[in-house]
Tab-separated table of C-alpha atoms and ligand atoms in Angstrom:
chain	number	residue	atom	x	y	z
A	1	MET	CA	9.654	-32.673	19.082
A	2	TYR	CA	9.692	-28.954	19.644
A	3	ARG	CA	7.810	-26.710	17.266
A	4	ALA	CA	7.856	-22.953	16.715
A	5	PRO	CA	5.412	-21.224	19.092
A	6	ARG	CA	1.822	-21.275	17.857
A	7	GLY	CA	1.125	-18.495	15.373
A	8	MET	CA	4.833	-17.881	14.756
A	9	GLN	CA	6.769	-19.006	11.732
A	10	ASP	CA	10.266	-19.759	10.593
A	11	ILE	CA	11.313	-17.974	7.427
A	12	LEU	CA	13.183	-20.805	5.751
A	13	PRO	CA	16.037	-20.365	3.258
A	14	ASP	CA	13.688	-21.134	0.348
A	15	ASP	CA	11.350	-18.346	1.532
A	16	GLN	CA	14.136	-15.794	1.902
A	17	PRO	CA	14.329	-14.645	-1.747
A	18	GLU	CA	10.665	-13.541	-1.817
A	19	TRP	CA	11.007	-12.133	1.687
A	20	HIS	CA	14.016	-10.027	0.768
A	21	TYR	CA	12.448	-9.003	-2.490
A	22	LEU	CA	9.571	-7.604	-0.447
A	23	LEU	CA	11.830	-5.891	2.113
A	24	ASP	CA	13.778	-4.273	-0.721
A	25	ARG	CA	10.627	-3.020	-2.468
A	26	CYS	CA	9.360	-1.482	0.790
A	27	ALA	CA	12.690	0.183	1.589
A	28	ASP	CA	12.940	1.461	-1.979
A	29	ILE	CA	9.541	3.090	-1.962
A	30	ALA	CA	10.113	4.625	1.484
A	31	LYS	CA	13.332	6.201	0.278
A	32	ARG	CA	11.677	7.530	-2.849
A	33	TYR	CA	9.214	9.427	-0.654
A	34	GLY	CA	12.005	10.731	1.584
A	35	TYR	CA	11.438	8.463	4.594
A	36	ARG	CA	14.457	7.393	6.647
A	37	ARG	CA	14.758	4.114	8.457
A	38	ILE	CA	14.450	3.838	12.221
A	39	ASP	CA	14.762	0.655	14.298
A	40	THR	CA	13.394	0.642	17.814
A	41	PRO	CA	13.746	-2.166	20.385
A	42	ILE	CA	11.428	-5.159	20.041
A	43	VAL	CA	10.255	-4.466	23.621
A	44	GLU	CA	9.061	-1.211	25.140
A	45	SER	CA	7.859	-0.172	28.574
A	46	THR	CA	4.307	-1.457	28.757
A	47	ASP	CA	3.131	2.083	29.528
A	48	VAL	CA	4.069	3.239	26.024
A	49	PHE	CA	1.334	1.030	24.603
A	50	LEU	CA	-1.148	1.488	27.463
A	51	ARG	CA	-1.022	5.261	27.051
A	52	GLY	CA	-0.357	5.272	23.330
A	53	VAL	CA	-2.617	2.602	21.878
A	54	GLY	CA	-5.387	2.927	24.468
A	55	GLU	CA	-6.500	0.687	27.303
A	56	THR	CA	-9.839	-0.272	25.784
A	57	THR	CA	-8.472	-1.516	22.470
A	58	ASP	CA	-8.351	-5.224	21.601
A	59	VAL	CA	-4.610	-4.971	21.156
A	60	VAL	CA	-4.040	-3.750	24.710
A	61	GLU	CA	-6.878	-5.624	26.425
A	62	LYS	CA	-6.236	-9.045	24.954
A	63	GLU	CA	-3.264	-9.285	22.682
A	64	MET	CA	-0.123	-7.976	24.337
A	65	TYR	CA	2.795	-10.170	25.350
A	66	THR	CA	3.625	-8.464	28.629
A	67	PHE	CA	6.136	-9.640	31.206
A	68	LEU	CA	8.142	-8.445	34.169
A	69	ASP	CA	11.905	-8.451	33.672
A	70	LYS	CA	14.251	-9.377	36.494
A	71	GLY	CA	14.203	-5.751	37.688
A	72	GLU	CA	10.372	-5.935	37.980
A	73	ASN	CA	9.888	-3.569	35.052
A	74	SER	CA	6.831	-4.287	32.960
A	75	LEU	CA	7.880	-4.710	29.339
A	76	THR	CA	5.790	-5.587	26.284
A	77	LEU	CA	6.774	-7.146	22.977
A	78	ARG	CA	5.750	-4.408	20.579
A	79	PRO	CA	2.272	-5.053	19.125
A	80	GLU	CA	2.590	-2.094	16.734
A	81	PHE	CA	5.155	0.493	15.691
A	82	THR	CA	3.519	3.881	16.020
A	83	ALA	CA	3.558	4.355	19.793
A	84	ALA	CA	7.164	3.094	19.951
A	85	ILE	CA	8.284	5.459	17.202
A	86	CYS	CA	6.554	8.403	18.866
A	87	ARG	CA	8.395	7.457	22.066
A	88	ALA	CA	11.658	7.594	20.080
A	89	TYR	CA	10.635	10.934	18.495
A	90	LEU	CA	10.270	12.414	21.983
A	91	GLU	CA	13.300	10.728	23.519
A	92	HIS	CA	15.639	11.933	20.778
A	93	GLY	CA	14.296	15.460	20.503
A	94	MET	CA	13.132	15.026	16.927
A	95	ALA	CA	10.779	17.978	17.437
A	96	SER	CA	13.832	20.162	16.752
A	97	TRP	CA	14.480	18.468	13.386
A	98	PRO	CA	12.860	19.872	10.242
A	99	GLN	CA	9.191	18.819	10.354
A	100	PRO	CA	7.623	16.561	9.404
A	101	VAL	CA	10.058	13.871	10.443
A	102	ARG	CA	9.555	11.049	7.946
A	103	LEU	CA	10.458	7.622	9.284
A	104	TYR	CA	9.974	4.017	8.263
A	105	SER	CA	10.484	0.682	10.000
A	106	ILE	CA	10.358	-2.945	9.001
A	107	GLY	CA	10.286	-5.703	11.588
A	108	PRO	CA	8.386	-8.194	13.698
A	109	LEU	CA	5.380	-7.420	15.870
A	110	PHE	CA	3.607	-9.612	18.402
A	111	ARG	CA	-0.093	-9.961	19.120
A	112	TYR	CA	-1.674	-12.774	21.072
A	113	ASP	CA	-4.467	-13.271	18.569
A	114	ARG	CA	-6.281	-16.378	17.295
A	115	PRO	CA	-3.995	-17.663	14.532
A	116	GLN	CA	-5.572	-18.247	11.108
A	117	ALA	CA	-4.660	-17.690	7.472
A	118	GLY	CA	-3.031	-14.262	7.284
A	119	ARG	CA	-3.248	-13.723	11.054
A	120	TYR	CA	-0.284	-14.660	13.178
A	121	ARG	CA	1.072	-14.019	16.642
A	122	GLN	CA	4.392	-12.895	15.256
A	123	PHE	CA	4.058	-11.019	11.997
A	124	HIS	CA	5.984	-8.323	10.192
A	125	GLN	CA	5.038	-4.852	9.082
A	126	PHE	CA	6.397	-2.191	6.822
A	127	ASN	CA	5.454	0.950	8.720
A	128	VAL	CA	5.830	4.646	7.901
A	129	GLU	CA	5.260	7.721	10.036
A	130	ALA	CA	5.308	11.430	9.181
A	131	ILE	CA	5.406	13.315	12.472
A	132	GLY	CA	5.090	17.051	13.008
A	133	GLU	CA	2.778	18.250	10.234
A	134	ALA	CA	-1.008	18.585	10.308
A	135	ASP	CA	-1.542	19.541	6.674
A	136	PRO	CA	-3.551	17.108	4.513
A	137	THR	CA	-0.791	17.088	1.858
A	138	VAL	CA	0.999	14.654	4.174
A	139	ASP	CA	-2.128	12.480	4.477
A	140	ALA	CA	-2.228	12.323	0.686
A	141	GLU	CA	1.492	11.508	0.538
A	142	VAL	CA	1.221	8.558	2.938
A	143	ILE	CA	-1.943	7.203	1.306
A	144	ASP	CA	-0.330	7.494	-2.117
A	145	MET	CA	2.858	5.764	-0.980
A	146	ALA	CA	0.876	2.755	0.246
A	147	GLY	CA	-1.105	2.586	-2.987
A	148	LEU	CA	2.008	2.817	-5.133
A	149	LEU	CA	3.652	0.023	-3.137
A	150	TYR	CA	0.748	-2.335	-3.881
A	151	GLU	CA	0.676	-1.215	-7.494
A	152	GLU	CA	4.394	-1.774	-8.033
A	153	LEU	CA	4.311	-5.118	-6.257
A	154	GLY	CA	1.590	-6.158	-8.676
A	155	ILE	CA	-1.191	-6.789	-6.181
A	156	PRO	CA	-4.165	-6.662	-8.470
A	157	ARG	CA	-7.073	-4.445	-7.568
A	158	THR	CA	-7.213	-3.041	-4.084
A	159	SER	CA	-9.903	-0.719	-2.775
A	160	LEU	CA	-8.874	2.399	-0.933
A	161	LEU	CA	-11.337	3.203	1.847
A	162	VAL	CA	-11.095	6.506	3.701
A	163	ASN	CA	-12.977	8.085	6.572
A	164	SER	CA	-12.583	10.981	8.981
A	165	ILE	CA	-13.335	10.310	12.632
A	166	GLY	CA	-12.890	13.881	13.846
A	167	ASP	CA	-10.781	15.178	16.713
A	168	GLU	CA	-11.150	15.984	20.389
A	169	ALA	CA	-13.436	18.915	19.531
A	170	CYS	CA	-16.061	17.017	17.550
A	171	ARG	CA	-15.582	13.358	18.362
A	172	PRO	CA	-17.184	13.384	21.841
A	173	SER	CA	-20.553	14.457	20.455
A	174	TYR	CA	-20.274	11.894	17.659
A	175	VAL	CA	-19.398	9.140	20.131
A	176	ALA	CA	-22.376	10.173	22.291
A	177	ALA	CA	-24.688	9.960	19.266
A	178	LEU	CA	-23.246	6.558	18.427
A	179	ARG	CA	-23.742	5.335	21.987
A	180	ASP	CA	-27.378	6.507	21.951
A	181	TYR	CA	-27.955	4.801	18.627
A	182	PHE	CA	-26.466	1.449	19.615
A	183	ALA	CA	-28.122	1.568	23.050
A	184	ARG	CA	-31.452	1.530	21.227
A	185	HIS	CA	-30.399	-1.816	19.688
A	186	LEU	CA	-28.806	-3.208	22.825
A	187	GLY	CA	-30.779	-6.456	22.823
A	188	ASP	CA	-29.563	-7.400	19.347
A	189	LEU	CA	-25.863	-6.655	19.846
A	190	CYS	CA	-23.280	-9.383	20.402
A	191	ALA	CA	-21.861	-9.798	23.919
A	192	ASP	CA	-18.585	-8.109	22.952
A	193	CYS	CA	-20.374	-5.054	21.624
A	194	ARG	CA	-22.634	-4.804	24.654
A	195	GLY	CA	-19.485	-4.776	26.754
A	196	ARG	CA	-17.822	-2.154	24.581
A	197	LEU	CA	-20.819	0.150	24.268
A	198	GLU	CA	-19.977	2.225	27.321
A	199	ARG	CA	-16.205	2.141	27.016
A	200	ASN	CA	-15.586	2.453	23.276
A	201	PRO	CA	-18.691	2.736	21.071
A	202	LEU	CA	-16.588	3.484	17.962
A	203	ARG	CA	-15.420	-0.110	17.985
A	204	LEU	CA	-18.989	-1.330	17.462
A	205	LEU	CA	-18.735	-0.084	13.907
A	206	ASP	CA	-16.072	-2.622	12.970
A	207	CYS	CA	-17.582	-5.617	14.747
A	208	LYS	CA	-17.452	-8.683	12.503
A	209	ASN	CA	-20.781	-10.075	13.746
A	210	SER	CA	-23.321	-9.874	10.894
A	211	VAL	CA	-26.195	-8.625	13.073
A	212	CYS	CA	-23.996	-5.904	14.596
A	213	GLN	CA	-22.853	-5.002	11.080
A	214	ARG	CA	-26.419	-4.598	9.871
A	215	ILE	CA	-27.186	-2.379	12.845
A	216	GLY	CA	-23.982	-0.445	12.135
A	217	ASP	CA	-25.126	0.255	8.564
A	218	ASP	CA	-27.643	2.827	9.766
A	219	ALA	CA	-25.523	4.232	12.584
A	220	PRO	CA	-24.683	7.952	12.646
A	221	ARG	CA	-21.777	8.761	10.326
A	222	SER	CA	-18.706	10.475	11.658
A	223	VAL	CA	-18.377	12.738	8.599
A	224	ASP	CA	-21.751	14.299	9.508
A	225	TRP	CA	-20.416	15.288	12.936
A	226	LEU	CA	-17.102	16.896	11.992
A	227	CYS	CA	-16.261	20.353	13.359
A	228	ASP	CA	-15.326	23.012	10.785
A	229	ALA	CA	-11.585	22.360	11.072
A	230	CYS	CA	-11.947	18.591	10.614
A	231	ALA	CA	-14.492	18.990	7.816
A	232	SER	CA	-12.154	21.337	5.979
A	233	HIS	CA	-9.216	18.946	6.445
A	234	PHE	CA	-11.273	16.098	5.025
A	235	ALA	CA	-12.558	18.175	2.107
A	236	THR	CA	-9.015	19.194	1.178
A	237	LEU	CA	-7.729	15.640	1.453
A	238	SER	CA	-10.617	14.494	-0.750
A	239	ARG	CA	-9.520	16.986	-3.403
A	240	TYR	CA	-5.928	15.768	-3.245
A	241	LEU	CA	-6.976	12.136	-3.524
A	242	ASP	CA	-9.199	12.911	-6.508
A	243	ARG	CA	-6.323	14.747	-8.134
A	244	LEU	CA	-3.969	11.784	-7.585
A	245	GLY	CA	-6.340	9.777	-9.735
A	246	ARG	CA	-6.393	6.843	-7.355
A	247	PRO	CA	-9.955	5.522	-6.979
A	248	TRP	CA	-11.171	5.801	-3.398
A	249	GLN	CA	-14.367	5.842	-1.443
A	250	VAL	CA	-15.604	6.949	1.958
A	251	ASP	CA	-16.317	4.037	4.295
A	252	HIS	CA	-18.431	5.279	7.177
A	253	ARG	CA	-17.753	2.132	9.169
A	254	LEU	CA	-13.988	2.538	9.027
A	255	VAL	CA	-12.733	3.509	12.497
A	256	ARG	CA	-9.593	1.319	12.861
A	257	GLY	CA	-8.824	-0.580	16.014
A	258	LEU	CA	-6.554	1.782	17.909
A	259	ASP	CA	-7.625	4.718	20.073
A	260	TYR	CA	-5.058	7.232	18.948
A	261	TYR	CA	-6.506	7.964	15.517
A	262	THR	CA	-7.883	11.425	14.741
A	263	ARG	CA	-9.338	12.793	11.511
A	264	THR	CA	-8.078	10.706	8.594
A	265	VAL	CA	-8.230	6.913	8.729
A	266	PHE	CA	-7.763	4.681	5.688
A	267	GLU	CA	-7.356	1.082	4.617
A	268	TYR	CA	-6.452	-0.815	1.492
A	269	GLN	CA	-8.453	-3.973	0.918
A	270	PRO	CA	-7.795	-6.519	-1.797
A	271	HIS	CA	-10.929	-7.199	-3.892
A	272	ASP	CA	-11.014	-10.931	-3.999
A	273	VAL	CA	-10.827	-11.833	-0.321
A	274	GLY	CA	-13.808	-10.043	1.188
A	275	GLY	CA	-13.907	-7.167	3.605
A	276	GLN	CA	-11.980	-8.653	6.504
A	277	SER	CA	-8.544	-9.025	5.016
A	278	THR	CA	-7.224	-5.540	5.118
A	279	ILE	CA	-3.790	-5.551	3.611
A	280	GLY	CA	-2.711	-2.279	5.166
A	281	GLY	CA	-4.027	0.844	6.770
A	282	GLY	CA	-3.251	3.857	8.832
A	283	GLY	CA	-4.353	7.272	9.852
A	284	ARG	CA	-3.693	10.494	11.659
A	285	TYR	CA	-2.822	10.559	15.360
A	286	ASP	CA	-2.672	14.246	16.230
A	287	GLY	CA	-3.097	13.583	19.972
A	288	LEU	CA	-0.648	10.733	20.435
A	289	ILE	CA	2.584	12.590	21.086
A	290	ALA	CA	0.895	14.713	23.768
A	291	GLN	CA	-0.602	11.536	25.211
A	292	LEU	CA	2.948	10.227	25.578
A	293	GLY	CA	4.054	13.365	27.408
A	294	GLY	CA	5.247	15.604	24.546
A	295	ARG	CA	3.986	18.951	23.271
A	296	PRO	CA	0.932	18.640	21.017
A	297	THR	CA	2.355	17.356	17.719
A	298	PRO	CA	0.384	16.004	14.765
A	299	GLY	CA	1.344	12.856	12.908
A	300	ILE	CA	0.133	10.345	10.365
A	301	GLY	CA	1.258	6.819	9.570
A	302	PHE	CA	0.609	3.672	7.644
A	303	ALA	CA	1.404	-0.007	8.177
A	304	THR	CA	1.106	-3.036	5.985
A	305	GLY	CA	1.570	-6.698	6.885
A	306	LEU	CA	4.325	-8.412	4.925
A	307	GLU	CA	2.882	-11.912	5.337
A	308	ARG	CA	-0.442	-10.641	4.065
A	309	ILE	CA	1.202	-9.013	1.057
A	310	LEU	CA	2.889	-12.314	0.242
A	311	LEU	CA	-0.412	-14.197	0.503
A	312	ASN	CA	-1.946	-11.780	-1.974
A	313	LEU	CA	1.040	-11.888	-4.296
A	314	LYS	CA	1.024	-15.673	-4.372
A	315	LYS	CA	-2.690	-15.713	-5.107
A	316	ALA	CA	-1.876	-13.492	-8.082
A	317	GLY	CA	0.741	-15.999	-9.305
A	318	PHE	CA	3.822	-14.153	-8.101
A	319	GLU	CA	7.081	-16.052	-8.272
A	320	ALA	CA	10.048	-14.929	-6.268
A	321	PRO	CA	13.325	-14.321	-8.036
A	322	PRO	CA	15.293	-17.607	-8.094
A	323	PRO	CA	17.433	-18.231	-5.008
A	324	ALA	CA	21.095	-17.314	-5.242
A	325	ARG	CA	23.324	-20.257	-6.184
A	326	PRO	CA	27.035	-20.610	-5.573
A	327	VAL	CA	29.242	-19.979	-8.579
A	328	ALA	CA	31.805	-22.576	-7.543
A	329	TYR	CA	31.761	-25.809	-5.592
A	330	VAL	CA	35.208	-26.936	-4.490
A	331	VAL	CA	35.742	-30.708	-4.567
A	332	ALA	CA	38.773	-32.253	-2.846
A	333	ILE	CA	40.001	-35.649	-4.025
A	334	GLY	CA	41.655	-37.468	-1.148
A	335	GLU	CA	42.594	-36.416	2.372
A	336	GLU	CA	45.909	-34.867	1.369
A	337	THR	CA	44.332	-32.190	-0.809
A	338	ALA	CA	41.705	-31.156	1.765
A	339	ALA	CA	43.776	-28.388	3.362
A	340	ASP	CA	44.569	-26.822	-0.038
A	341	ALA	CA	40.916	-27.152	-1.087
A	342	VAL	CA	39.788	-25.356	2.091
A	343	ALA	CA	42.327	-22.599	1.348
A	344	LEU	CA	41.266	-22.378	-2.314
A	345	ALA	CA	37.578	-22.004	-1.344
A	346	ALA	CA	38.571	-19.299	1.155
A	347	THR	CA	40.548	-17.451	-1.538
A	348	LEU	CA	37.613	-17.542	-3.959
A	349	ARG	CA	35.272	-16.130	-1.298
A	350	ARG	CA	37.752	-13.348	-0.554
A	351	ARG	CA	37.635	-12.505	-4.231
A	352	GLY	CA	33.837	-12.142	-3.943
A	353	ILE	CA	32.916	-15.413	-5.643
A	354	PRO	CA	30.042	-17.285	-3.920
A	355	THR	CA	31.665	-20.639	-3.206
A	356	ALA	CA	30.465	-23.829	-1.484
A	357	GLY	CA	32.486	-26.840	-0.262
A	358	PRO	CA	34.751	-28.575	0.230
A	359	VAL	CA	33.220	-31.128	2.588
A	360	GLY	CA	35.840	-33.639	3.674
A	361	GLY	CA	35.402	-37.308	4.348
A	362	ARG	CA	33.367	-38.027	1.227
A	363	GLY	CA	34.246	-39.700	-2.034
A	364	VAL	CA	34.463	-37.804	-5.302
A	365	LYS	CA	31.097	-39.122	-6.464
A	366	GLY	CA	29.378	-37.952	-3.299
A	367	GLN	CA	30.976	-34.531	-3.542
A	368	MET	CA	30.024	-34.187	-7.222
A	369	ARG	CA	26.430	-35.049	-6.310
A	370	GLN	CA	26.506	-32.266	-3.719
A	371	ALA	CA	28.060	-29.882	-6.221
A	372	ASN	CA	25.245	-30.583	-8.700
A	373	ALA	CA	22.562	-30.289	-6.018
A	374	SER	CA	23.949	-26.917	-4.910
A	375	GLY	CA	23.184	-25.467	-8.331
A	376	ALA	CA	26.763	-24.199	-8.651
A	377	ARG	CA	27.913	-23.278	-12.105
A	378	TYR	CA	31.329	-24.937	-11.749
A	379	ALA	CA	32.946	-27.699	-9.788
A	380	VAL	CA	36.553	-26.795	-8.971
A	381	ILE	CA	38.208	-30.182	-8.556
A	382	LEU	CA	41.488	-30.489	-6.715
A	383	GLY	CA	43.229	-33.894	-6.626
A	384	PRO	CA	46.816	-34.887	-5.852
A	385	ASP	CA	47.813	-34.741	-9.551
A	386	GLU	CA	46.263	-31.314	-10.046
A	387	LEU	CA	47.898	-30.095	-6.868
A	388	ALA	CA	51.324	-31.333	-7.965
A	389	ALA	CA	50.871	-29.444	-11.253
A	390	GLY	CA	49.629	-26.294	-9.448
A	391	GLU	CA	46.280	-26.573	-11.220
A	392	ALA	CA	42.652	-27.446	-10.638
A	393	GLN	CA	40.018	-28.806	-12.954
A	394	LEU	CA	37.245	-26.383	-13.762
A	395	LYS	CA	34.192	-28.452	-14.676
A	396	PRO	CA	31.066	-26.655	-15.915
A	397	LEU	CA	28.107	-28.334	-14.252
A	398	GLN	CA	25.476	-27.188	-16.714
A	399	GLY	CA	27.156	-28.486	-19.871
A	400	GLY	CA	30.563	-27.769	-21.421
A	401	GLU	CA	34.064	-29.231	-21.425
A	402	PRO	CA	36.216	-29.376	-18.294
A	403	ARG	CA	39.566	-27.628	-18.489
A	404	MET	CA	42.689	-27.336	-16.378
A	405	VAL	CA	43.415	-23.882	-14.948
A	406	PRO	CA	46.452	-22.787	-12.885
A	407	LEU	CA	45.439	-22.295	-9.251
A	408	TRP	CA	46.382	-18.613	-9.252
A	409	ARG	CA	44.082	-18.023	-12.248
A	410	ILE	CA	40.958	-19.835	-10.969
A	411	ALA	CA	39.373	-16.747	-9.440
A	412	ASP	CA	39.975	-14.748	-12.658
A	413	ALA	CA	38.573	-17.563	-14.793
A	414	LEU	CA	35.413	-17.768	-12.644
A	415	THR	CA	35.028	-13.991	-12.558
A	416	ALA	CA	35.400	-13.770	-16.338
A	417	ASP	CA	32.668	-16.372	-16.712
A	418	THR	CA	30.130	-14.927	-14.296
B	1	LIG	P1	-2.947	-2.757	12.203
B	1	LIG	O1	-1.631	-2.432	12.858
B	1	LIG	O2	-3.813	-3.653	13.050
B	1	LIG	O3	-3.633	-1.588	11.638
B	1	LIG	O4	-2.578	-3.683	10.956
B	1	LIG	C1	-1.961	-3.212	9.817
B	1	LIG	C2	-1.685	-4.370	8.907
B	1	LIG	O5	-0.814	-5.307	9.568
B	1	LIG	C3	-2.897	-5.201	8.569
B	1	LIG	O6	-3.557	-4.655	7.472
B	1	LIG	C4	-2.271	-6.531	8.219
B	1	LIG	O7	-1.745	-6.514	6.919
B	1	LIG	C5	-1.152	-6.621	9.196
B	1	LIG	N1	-1.544	-7.380	10.409
B	1	LIG	C6	-2.157	-6.924	11.515
B	1	LIG	N2	-2.310	-7.888	12.419
B	1	LIG	C7	-1.782	-9.008	11.881
B	1	LIG	C8	-1.621	-10.364	12.328
B	1	LIG	N3	-2.042	-10.768	13.528
B	1	LIG	N4	-1.026	-11.244	11.478
B	1	LIG	C9	-0.578	-10.852	10.262
B	1	LIG	N5	-0.698	-9.597	9.798
B	1	LIG	C10	-1.296	-8.680	10.587
């Protein structure tokens, strides 16, 4: 028997109501903040992610689904949205639109990661980007939008962690200090971290190994190495966050996994699942557009995993709105009424009434069982006698008396009752 690829899931009909509820909430909040939807292809030229995300990141080194198409072009299933959206920003000349350009996306992403609870190889994100503005008001806007989403969804208690990792002016000296510090502890570091020390010492700060974490506790802190411009940006953002009244704290270990971040980085973590289950996060990427070949253009974004939101919601006792049920289930008695029953069901649907059936070749009992199982409010029963009289029987399935209704009035009768 075939199964879905490892780490990838079907979203079954029963799961669709909660799924769509979530999609709607995300789209609603994005619109309220003035973000417009953009959809980019599921695949991009591999270069977009190599240059955008960074060659020494886990995502690029280990997790990309990359393949050659029949024209020998290297394509990659998108592992994240930001680089792809910046590619679209450049391709479509969005620099000439009023800045910042506020965009959101919802869709599947692919990372060849070790599957576990809340970690999949195909997962979905709600992602927002504000491109073209360096001012910290936009940082505050994006951070607030994420927080409000969790609040309105009813995810109880999340911590907002924020850090500033500087820019190209001040980060090199911070990274050098970090490299010196970790080099002094080389013997105690895990193999991964020893390998990363030269290439990407920032990543040592978010290693999950407990010994590396303890060493990281006393590592130099990026906020102590900020240049004046970055320090002032962070101080202003801190004021805005305080003023928003949303509790937050600086997390010196927060660096995020992707290379393109500058200055502000942030994450939301649910309280009851420990530090590793970030529900969403983001940050500034003031160098990314230039990295992709555009003029220097600042930007900031945020992404949250929909599967992870659902896990948290379910833990908090969330129940999805009940699935939609048909209003009518058309039952045909006997072969000779089948054609008229098919036409009647079609007419009801054209009138906007969710209608199931008829299914031919079954007895009345079998069809009534199906009608009941469908959750429909009414069975619309059409037999030879009814047909001869130009009527159908309208039978309430959740209690009530059946009645005969002229065929031309069935849609009105169902509409009046719904
Ligand atoms: P990232 O793009 O890595 O910053 O991730 C942003 C959010 O996407 C995370 O906080 C998760 O909610 C979600 N996410 C990231 N990777 C996965 C994955 N492999 N499976 C499910 N959700 C993920």
